[in-house]
């Protein structure tokens, strides 16, 4: 049920999907750095970046509605931080410029996640000689994320079906217990995963 | 507490990036040398667990809900260096897959939530437990207080970075971040203690100190994280420490009047000219508020642990 929220990648055929992940990663990083670190109120630069990103979005052939949805999911956080900027002189202009800046960066990252598999990004990190333990952790995390989410969903559902709401304290206690048992199950699963990895010839 | 792109300037991004890389390399080095291979898959699974745990909503008053950060939870369950790696992995995935937390702010987010929060939190945990004892109750007091402290410390580092970038005036950022997170920290402490208490009760052998006793955290790594955290706080927070707002300004800020009265430039100068005369009373009152808040948090932590362990402190089983 939560899968479409958990998988930003949208499989399609487009030049942007086929482009090498390393190039996309570098391009996204370059755009984000240029926009995020550009001076405030540089509206022309923002406009240029916006046109570039819009062009890339058209090239990706991902429906605009889908991209807008993903953007709206993360936009509230940026608005929240930007609101703090209103409390200073010239606050409104700074607020607007920061909001535009962060939205452009968010859009670049959303576009990257929509057109590139996370596993491809991990492989890029591996080739870039990022330390092995970090890459293994990221890869395993991504591999088991969905499983653990489903497990959490099942446990929450089982709890809901057995208890009639109750007090807030009881619900905190029950949810914490879900988390505790989720940790127990994750640890047990980690042991099985280790046994399976060793059986297939994995070495540190 | 995830800082998006566009709120951090280049010097802050580079400084936090270096601090984050330093902390992460200490953790990776320690794991490579000390962690037995059988525990490596657990790092990935625990990262997924923390990520999932952060998505579980806990109802708070008035239809709002909060969620766990999980830094001290990870540190107590897995050990401090593993927690640094796990929290970093969570933040990296959130940044690249969900655009949650910016790419240029990745260093800052890792520094706040993956180094300051677990490193400082774990140091507080060890220190407090030395006084409260290794009984179950003593451990839970330490867990509760450490979770609260780690949340507040991370939020102060975050406020310092935002203010240091000239994004948000320190006078608005500090009370908003620290004040709000003093409350959020209570939720964090409640959830973390409940989870640790349940794991300790059902499967105590899974907690790091039992499951990998050879992996006892060395003081070296704690000192390294402590040094990085203090360096970061010295860079980002100390320039503002003399300009802390007085009560009136705090009220004005919270009521939204401040922009009317503020003569503060967009880039707040580290030492506004009135700060020297204000050092006396303002500074003391802020420190006093901090001490009272921390003391209250400790008393609450103790009461909460007492509530959770009605069998009295005689239970010497501990974790």
Coordinates of C-alpha atoms in Angstrom, one line a residue:
Chain A
X1 CA 0.0 0.0 0.0
X2 CA 2.8 2.4 0.8
X3 CA 4.9 1.1 -2.1
X4 CA 4.2 3.9 -4.5
X5 CA 5.3 6.3 -1.8
X6 CA 8.4 4.3 -1.2
X7 CA 9.5 3.9 -4.8
X8 CA 10.1 7.3 -6.4
X9 CA 11.6 5.5 -9.5
X10 CA 9.2 5.4 -12.4
X11 CA 10.2 2.9 -15.0
X12 CA 10.0 4.4 -18.5
X13 CA 12.0 4.7 -21.7
X14 CA 13.4 8.1 -22.3
X15 CA 16.9 9.6 -23.0
X16 CA 17.1 10.7 -19.4
X17 CA 16.3 7.2 -18.0
X18 CA 19.0 5.7 -20.3
X19 CA 21.7 8.2 -19.4
X20 CA 24.4 6.8 -17.2
X21 CA 23.6 7.1 -13.5
X22 CA 27.0 8.7 -12.7
X23 CA 26.3 11.5 -15.2
X24 CA 22.9 12.1 -13.8
X25 CA 24.2 12.2 -10.3
X26 CA 26.9 14.7 -11.2
X27 CA 24.5 16.8 -13.2
X28 CA 22.0 16.9 -10.4
X29 CA 24.7 17.7 -7.9
X30 CA 26.0 20.5 -10.1
X31 CA 22.5 22.1 -10.6
X32 CA 21.7 21.8 -6.9
X33 CA 25.1 23.3 -5.9
X34 CA 24.8 26.1 -8.4
X35 CA 21.3 27.1 -7.3
X36 CA 21.7 26.5 -3.6
X37 CA 24.9 28.3 -3.3
X38 CA 24.1 31.2 -5.6
X39 CA 23.5 34.6 -3.9
X40 CA 20.1 35.6 -2.7
X41 CA 17.6 37.4 -5.0
X42 CA 19.5 36.3 -8.2
X43 CA 16.2 35.9 -10.0
X44 CA 17.8 35.6 -13.5
X45 CA 19.9 32.6 -12.4
X46 CA 16.9 30.9 -10.9
X47 CA 15.0 31.5 -14.1
X48 CA 17.8 29.8 -16.1
X49 CA 17.9 26.9 -13.8
X50 CA 14.1 26.6 -13.9
X51 CA 14.1 26.5 -17.7
X52 CA 16.9 23.9 -17.7
X53 CA 15.1 21.7 -15.2
X54 CA 11.8 22.0 -17.1
X55 CA 13.6 21.0 -20.3
X56 CA 15.0 17.9 -18.5
X57 CA 11.6 17.1 -17.1
X58 CA 10.1 17.2 -20.6
X59 CA 13.0 15.0 -21.8
X60 CA 12.3 12.4 -19.1
X61 CA 8.7 12.0 -20.4
X62 CA 7.5 11.5 -16.8
X63 CA 3.9 12.9 -16.5
X64 CA 4.0 16.4 -15.0
X65 CA 1.4 15.4 -12.4
X66 CA 3.6 12.7 -11.0
X67 CA 6.5 15.0 -10.6
X68 CA 4.3 17.6 -9.0
X69 CA 3.0 15.1 -6.6
X70 CA 6.4 14.0 -5.5
X71 CA 7.5 17.7 -5.2
X72 CA 4.4 18.5 -3.0
X73 CA 5.3 15.7 -0.7
X74 CA 8.6 17.4 0.3
X75 CA 7.7 21.0 -0.2
X76 CA 6.1 21.6 3.2
X77 CA 9.5 21.1 5.0
X78 CA 11.1 23.8 2.8
X79 CA 8.2 26.2 3.5
X80 CA 8.5 25.5 7.2
X81 CA 12.2 26.5 7.4
X82 CA 11.6 29.4 5.0
X83 CA 8.9 30.8 7.3
X84 CA 11.5 31.4 10.0
X85 CA 13.1 33.9 7.6
X86 CA 10.1 36.2 7.7
X87 CA 11.2 37.4 11.0
X88 CA 13.8 39.9 9.8
X89 CA 14.2 43.0 7.7
X90 CA 13.3 42.5 4.0
X91 CA 11.9 39.2 5.2
X92 CA 9.3 38.8 2.4
X93 CA 11.8 39.0 -0.4
X94 CA 14.3 36.7 1.3
X95 CA 11.4 34.3 2.0
X96 CA 10.4 34.2 -1.6
X97 CA 13.9 33.8 -2.9
X98 CA 14.7 31.0 -0.5
X99 CA 11.5 29.3 -1.4
X100 CA 12.2 29.4 -5.1
X101 CA 15.8 28.3 -4.5
X102 CA 14.8 25.3 -2.4
X103 CA 12.0 24.3 -4.7
X104 CA 14.4 24.3 -7.7
X105 CA 16.8 22.0 -5.8
X106 CA 14.0 19.8 -4.6
X107 CA 12.8 19.4 -8.2
X108 CA 16.3 18.5 -9.4
X109 CA 16.5 15.8 -6.7
X110 CA 13.0 14.5 -7.5
X111 CA 13.9 14.3 -11.1
X112 CA 17.0 12.3 -10.3
X113 CA 15.1 9.9 -8.1
X114 CA 12.3 9.5 -10.6
X115 CA 14.6 8.6 -13.5
X116 CA 17.4 6.6 -11.7
X117 CA 17.1 3.5 -9.6
X118 CA 18.6 3.7 -6.1
X119 CA 20.5 0.5 -6.8
X120 CA 22.2 2.2 -9.7
X121 CA 23.2 5.1 -7.5
X122 CA 24.6 2.7 -5.0
X123 CA 26.6 1.0 -7.7
X124 CA 27.9 4.4 -8.8
X125 CA 29.0 5.1 -5.2
X126 CA 30.7 1.6 -5.2
X127 CA 32.7 2.5 -8.3
X128 CA 33.6 5.9 -6.9
X129 CA 35.4 4.0 -4.1
X130 CA 33.1 5.0 -1.3
X131 CA 34.0 2.8 1.7
X132 CA 32.6 -0.7 1.3
X133 CA 30.8 -0.9 4.7
X134 CA 28.8 2.3 3.8
X135 CA 27.9 1.0 0.4
X136 CA 26.9 -2.5 1.8
X137 CA 24.8 -0.8 4.4
X138 CA 23.0 1.4 1.9
X139 CA 22.4 -1.5 -0.5
X140 CA 21.0 -3.8 2.2
X141 CA 19.0 -1.0 3.7
X142 CA 17.3 -0.3 0.3
X143 CA 16.8 -4.0 -0.3
X144 CA 15.0 -4.7 3.0
X145 CA 13.3 -1.3 3.4
X146 CA 10.1 -2.6 1.8
X147 CA 10.1 -5.8 3.7
X148 CA 10.5 -4.1 7.0
X149 CA 7.8 -1.6 6.1
X150 CA 5.4 -4.4 5.3
X151 CA 6.3 -6.1 8.5
X152 CA 5.6 -2.9 10.4
X153 CA 2.3 -2.5 8.6
X154 CA 1.3 -6.0 9.4
X155 CA 2.2 -5.6 13.1
X156 CA 0.3 -2.3 13.3
X157 CA -2.7 -3.8 11.6
X158 CA -2.7 -6.8 14.0
X159 CA -2.5 -4.4 17.0
X160 CA -5.4 -2.3 15.6
X161 CA -7.6 -5.3 15.1
X162 CA -7.0 -6.5 18.6
X163 CA -7.3 -3.3 20.6
X164 CA -10.1 -0.7 20.7
X165 CA -8.1 2.5 20.5
X166 CA -7.8 3.1 24.3
X167 CA -5.9 6.0 25.9
X168 CA -3.1 7.9 24.2
X169 CA -0.7 6.4 26.7
X170 CA -1.8 2.9 25.7
X171 CA -1.4 3.7 22.0
X172 CA 2.2 5.0 22.6
X173 CA 3.0 1.9 24.6
X174 CA 1.6 -0.3 21.9
X175 CA 3.4 1.5 19.1
X176 CA 6.7 1.4 20.9
X177 CA 6.1 -2.3 21.4
X178 CA 5.7 -2.6 17.6
X179 CA 9.0 -0.8 17.2
X180 CA 10.7 -3.0 19.7
X181 CA 9.5 -6.2 18.1
X182 CA 10.4 -4.8 14.7
X183 CA 14.0 -4.4 15.9
X184 CA 13.9 -8.0 17.3
X185 CA 12.7 -9.3 13.9
X186 CA 15.2 -7.1 12.0
X187 CA 18.1 -8.6 14.1
X188 CA 16.9 -12.1 13.5
X189 CA 16.5 -11.4 9.8
X190 CA 20.1 -9.9 9.8
X191 CA 21.4 -13.2 11.1
X192 CA 19.6 -15.2 8.4
X193 CA 20.8 -12.7 5.8
X194 CA 24.4 -13.2 7.0
X195 CA 24.1 -16.9 6.9
X196 CA 22.8 -16.7 3.3
X197 CA 25.5 -14.3 2.3
X198 CA 28.2 -16.5 3.7
X199 CA 26.7 -19.5 2.0
X200 CA 27.0 -17.7 -1.3
X201 CA 30.6 -16.8 -0.8
X202 CA 30.5 -13.3 0.7
X203 CA 33.6 -12.0 2.3
X204 CA 34.2 -8.7 4.0
Chain B
X1 CA 15.1 18.9 11.5
X2 CA 16.1 18.0 7.9
X3 CA 17.6 21.2 6.3
X4 CA 16.6 21.5 2.7
X5 CA 18.8 22.9 -0.1
X6 CA 19.1 26.7 -0.3
X7 CA 19.2 27.4 3.4
X8 CA 22.9 26.9 3.9
X9 CA 25.6 29.0 2.4
X10 CA 28.9 27.7 0.9
X11 CA 31.2 28.1 3.9
X12 CA 28.7 26.4 6.2
X13 CA 28.1 23.7 3.7
X14 CA 31.8 23.0 3.3
X15 CA 32.5 23.2 7.1
X16 CA 29.7 20.9 8.0
X17 CA 30.7 18.6 5.1
X18 CA 34.2 18.3 6.5
X19 CA 32.9 17.7 10.0
X20 CA 30.5 15.0 8.8
X21 CA 33.1 13.3 6.7
X22 CA 35.4 13.3 9.7
X23 CA 32.8 11.7 12.0
X24 CA 31.8 9.2 9.4
X25 CA 35.4 8.1 8.7
X26 CA 36.0 7.6 12.5
X27 CA 32.9 5.4 12.6
X28 CA 33.8 3.5 9.4
X29 CA 37.4 2.9 10.6
X30 CA 36.1 1.7 14.0
X31 CA 33.6 -0.7 12.4
X32 CA 36.2 -2.0 9.9
X33 CA 38.6 -2.8 12.8
X34 CA 36.3 -4.0 15.5
X35 CA 32.9 -5.1 14.1
X36 CA 32.7 -8.9 13.6
X37 CA 31.6 -9.7 10.0
X38 CA 28.4 -11.4 11.2
X39 CA 27.1 -8.0 12.4
X40 CA 27.6 -6.2 9.1
X41 CA 24.2 -7.1 7.6
X42 CA 22.6 -5.9 10.9
X43 CA 23.8 -2.4 10.0
X44 CA 21.7 -2.4 6.8
X45 CA 18.7 -4.0 8.5
X46 CA 18.9 -1.6 11.4
X47 CA 19.1 1.3 9.0
X48 CA 15.9 0.1 7.4
X49 CA 14.4 -0.3 10.8
X50 CA 15.3 3.2 11.9
X51 CA 13.9 4.6 8.6
X52 CA 10.6 2.7 9.1
X53 CA 10.5 3.8 12.8
X54 CA 10.8 7.4 11.7
X55 CA 7.7 7.0 9.6
X56 CA 5.5 5.6 12.5
X57 CA 3.4 8.5 13.7
X58 CA 2.7 8.9 17.4
X59 CA -0.4 11.0 18.2
X60 CA 0.2 14.2 20.2
X61 CA -2.4 16.6 21.3
X62 CA -4.8 18.3 18.9
X63 CA -4.6 16.0 15.9
X64 CA -0.9 16.6 15.4
X65 CA 1.6 13.8 15.5
X66 CA 5.3 13.3 16.1
X67 CA 7.8 10.7 15.2
X68 CA 11.0 9.3 16.4
X69 CA 14.5 10.4 15.3
X70 CA 16.1 7.3 16.7
X71 CA 19.7 8.4 17.2
X72 CA 20.0 7.4 20.9
X73 CA 17.9 4.3 20.2
X74 CA 20.4 3.2 17.5
X75 CA 23.3 4.1 19.8
X76 CA 22.0 2.0 22.7
X77 CA 20.9 -0.9 20.6
X78 CA 23.9 -1.1 18.3
X79 CA 26.7 1.0 19.9
X80 CA 27.8 4.6 19.0
X81 CA 29.9 4.0 15.9
X82 CA 27.3 1.7 14.3
X83 CA 24.7 4.4 15.2
X84 CA 26.7 7.1 13.4
X85 CA 26.8 4.9 10.3
X86 CA 23.2 3.8 10.5
X87 CA 21.9 7.4 10.9
X88 CA 24.1 8.6 8.0
X89 CA 22.8 5.8 5.8
X90 CA 19.2 6.8 6.7
X91 CA 19.9 10.5 5.8
X92 CA 21.7 9.6 2.6
X93 CA 18.8 7.5 1.4
X94 CA 16.3 10.1 2.4
X95 CA 18.2 12.7 0.5
X96 CA 18.6 10.8 -2.7
X97 CA 15.4 8.9 -2.9
X98 CA 12.9 11.3 -1.3
X99 CA 14.6 14.7 -1.6
X100 CA 14.1 14.9 2.2
X101 CA 17.0 17.0 3.3
X102 CA 19.1 18.8 0.7
X103 CA 22.2 17.6 -1.1
X104 CA 24.3 20.7 -0.2
X105 CA 22.9 20.4 3.4
X106 CA 23.7 16.6 3.6
X107 CA 26.8 17.4 5.5
X108 CA 24.9 19.6 8.0
X109 CA 22.1 17.0 8.4
X110 CA 24.6 14.2 8.9
X111 CA 26.5 16.3 11.4
X112 CA 23.4 17.2 13.4
X113 CA 21.5 14.0 13.3
X114 CA 24.1 11.3 12.7
X115 CA 27.1 12.6 14.7
X116 CA 26.0 15.2 17.3
X117 CA 22.7 13.3 18.2
X118 CA 24.1 9.7 18.6
X119 CA 27.6 10.7 19.7
X120 CA 26.6 13.3 22.3
X121 CA 23.6 11.3 23.3
X122 CA 25.6 8.2 23.9
X123 CA 28.2 10.1 25.9
X124 CA 25.4 11.5 28.1
X125 CA 24.0 7.9 28.4
X126 CA 27.3 6.5 29.6
X127 CA 27.9 9.4 32.0
X128 CA 24.4 9.4 33.6
X129 CA 24.4 5.6 33.9
X130 CA 27.6 5.8 35.9
X131 CA 25.6 7.7 38.6
X132 CA 22.3 5.9 38.3
X133 CA 23.8 2.4 38.2
X134 CA 23.4 -0.4 35.7
X135 CA 20.1 -1.6 37.0
X136 CA 17.1 -1.6 34.7
X137 CA 15.8 1.6 36.2
X138 CA 19.1 3.4 36.2
X139 CA 19.6 2.4 32.5
X140 CA 16.2 3.8 31.5
X141 CA 16.8 7.1 33.4
X142 CA 20.0 7.4 31.3
X143 CA 18.3 6.5 28.1
X144 CA 15.5 9.0 28.6
X145 CA 17.7 11.8 29.6
X146 CA 20.2 11.1 26.8
X147 CA 17.5 11.0 24.1
X148 CA 16.2 14.4 25.3
X149 CA 19.7 15.9 25.4
X150 CA 20.6 14.5 21.9
X151 CA 17.4 16.0 20.3
X152 CA 18.0 19.4 21.9
X153 CA 21.8 19.4 21.0
X154 CA 21.0 18.5 17.4
X155 CA 18.4 21.3 17.1
X156 CA 20.9 23.9 18.6
X157 CA 23.5 22.8 16.0
X158 CA 20.8 23.1 13.3
X159 CA 19.9 26.6 14.5
X160 CA 23.5 27.6 14.5
X161 CA 24.0 26.5 11.0
X162 CA 20.9 28.3 9.7
X163 CA 21.9 31.5 11.5
X164 CA 25.5 31.2 10.5
X165 CA 24.4 31.0 6.9
X166 CA 22.5 34.2 7.4
X167 CA 19.3 32.5 6.4
X168 CA 17.4 33.0 9.6
X169 CA 18.3 35.5 12.4
X170 CA 19.7 33.7 15.4
X171 CA 17.1 35.5 17.5
X172 CA 14.3 33.7 15.6
X173 CA 16.1 30.4 15.0
X174 CA 17.4 29.7 18.4
X175 CA 14.3 30.0 20.5
X176 CA 12.2 28.4 17.8
X177 CA 14.5 25.4 17.3
X178 CA 15.6 24.9 20.9
X179 CA 12.3 25.6 22.5
X180 CA 10.3 23.4 20.1
X181 CA 12.8 20.6 20.4
X182 CA 12.8 20.7 24.2
X183 CA 9.2 19.5 23.8
X184 CA 9.9 17.1 20.9
X185 CA 12.8 15.7 23.0
X186 CA 10.2 14.6 25.6
X187 CA 8.4 12.5 23.0
X188 CA 11.7 11.1 21.7
X189 CA 12.7 10.2 25.3
X190 CA 9.3 8.5 25.9
X191 CA 9.4 6.4 22.8
X192 CA 13.1 5.5 23.1
X193 CA 12.7 4.3 26.7
X194 CA 9.6 2.3 25.9
X195 CA 11.4 0.5 23.0
X196 CA 14.6 -0.1 24.9
X197 CA 12.6 -1.3 27.9
X198 CA 10.7 -3.8 25.8
X199 CA 13.8 -5.1 24.0
X200 CA 15.6 -5.4 27.3
X201 CA 12.7 -7.3 28.8
X202 CA 12.1 -9.7 25.9
X203 CA 15.4 -10.2 24.1
X204 CA 18.2 -8.6 26.2
X205 CA 20.8 -10.5 24.4
X206 CA 20.2 -8.4 21.2
X207 CA 21.3 -5.2 22.8
X208 CA 24.9 -4.3 21.8
X209 CA 26.5 -4.7 25.3
X210 CA 25.3 -8.3 25.5
X211 CA 25.4 -9.3 21.9
X212 CA 28.9 -8.0 21.2
X213 CA 30.6 -7.5 24.5
X214 CA 34.0 -7.5 22.8
X215 CA 32.8 -4.4 21.0
X216 CA 32.7 -2.3 24.2
X217 CA 32.8 1.4 23.0
X218 CA 36.2 2.8 23.5
X219 CA 36.7 6.2 25.0
X220 CA 38.6 7.1 21.8
X221 CA 35.6 7.1 19.6
X222 CA 33.5 9.0 22.1
X223 CA 36.2 11.6 22.5
X224 CA 36.4 11.9 18.7
X225 CA 32.7 12.5 18.3
X226 CA 32.7 14.8 21.3
X227 CA 35.6 16.8 19.8
X228 CA 33.8 17.1 16.4
X229 CA 30.5 18.1 18.0
X230 CA 32.2 20.7 20.2
X231 CA 34.2 22.0 17.2
X232 CA 30.9 22.4 15.2
X233 CA 29.2 24.1 18.1
X234 CA 32.2 26.4 18.5
X235 CA 32.1 27.3 14.9
X236 CA 28.3 27.7 14.4
X237 CA 26.9 28.6 17.8
X238 CA 29.5 30.5 19.8
X239 CA 29.4 33.6 17.6
X240 CA 25.8 34.1 18.7
X241 CA 26.1 33.1 22.3
X242 CA 26.4 36.7 23.4
X243 CA 23.4 37.8 21.3
X244 CA 20.8 35.6 22.9
X245 CA 17.4 37.2 23.0
X246 CA 15.9 38.6 26.1
X247 CA 12.5 37.7 27.3
X248 CA 10.7 40.6 25.5
X249 CA 12.3 39.9 22.2
X250 CA 11.4 36.2 22.6
X251 CA 7.8 37.2 23.1
X252 CA 7.9 39.6 20.2
X253 CA 9.3 36.9 18.0
X254 CA 6.7 34.3 19.0
X255 CA 3.9 36.8 18.4
X256 CA 5.3 37.7 15.0
X257 CA 6.0 41.4 15.8
X258 CA 9.7 41.2 15.6
X259 CA 10.1 42.1 12.0
X260 CA 8.5 45.4 12.8
X261 CA 10.9 46.3 15.5
X262 CA 14.0 44.5 14.1
X263 CA 16.9 46.6 13.0
X264 CA 18.7 43.4 12.5
X265 CA 20.4 43.1 9.1
X266 CA 19.8 40.1 6.8
X267 CA 23.2 38.9 7.7
X268 CA 23.3 39.1 11.5
X269 CA 26.7 40.4 12.7
X270 CA 28.2 38.1 15.2
X271 CA 28.5 40.8 17.8
X272 CA 25.9 43.5 17.6
X273 CA 26.9 46.6 19.4
X274 CA 24.5 46.2 22.2
X275 CA 25.6 42.7 23.0
X276 CA 28.4 43.7 25.4
X277 CA 26.1 45.5 27.8
X278 CA 23.6 42.7 27.5
X279 CA 26.1 40.0 28.4
X280 CA 25.4 40.2 32.1
X281 CA 21.7 39.7 32.6
X282 CA 20.6 38.3 29.3
X283 CA 23.3 35.7 29.2
X284 CA 22.7 34.6 32.8
X285 CA 19.0 34.3 32.3
X286 CA 19.4 32.2 29.2
X287 CA 21.9 29.9 30.9
X288 CA 19.5 29.8 33.9
X289 CA 16.6 28.8 31.6
X290 CA 18.8 26.1 30.1
X291 CA 19.8 24.7 33.5
X292 CA 16.2 24.7 34.7
X293 CA 15.0 23.0 31.5
X294 CA 17.7 20.4 31.7
X295 CA 17.1 19.8 35.4
X296 CA 13.4 19.4 34.8
X297 CA 14.1 17.0 32.0
X298 CA 16.3 14.9 34.3
X299 CA 13.6 14.8 37.0
X300 CA 11.0 13.8 34.4
X301 CA 13.3 11.1 33.0
X302 CA 13.7 9.7 36.5
X303 CA 10.0 9.7 37.2
X304 CA 9.3 8.1 33.9
X305 CA 11.8 5.3 34.5
X306 CA 10.3 4.8 37.9
X307 CA 6.9 4.4 36.3
X308 CA 8.2 1.9 33.9
X309 CA 10.0 -0.2 36.5
X310 CA 7.5 -0.6 39.4
X311 CA 9.5 -3.6 40.6
X312 CA 11.8 -1.2 42.4
X313 CA 15.5 -0.6 41.8
X314 CA 16.4 -3.9 43.5
X315 CA 16.3 -5.6 40.1
X316 CA 20.0 -5.8 39.3
X317 CA 19.5 -7.5 36.0
X318 CA 19.9 -4.3 34.0
X319 CA 20.5 -4.5 30.3

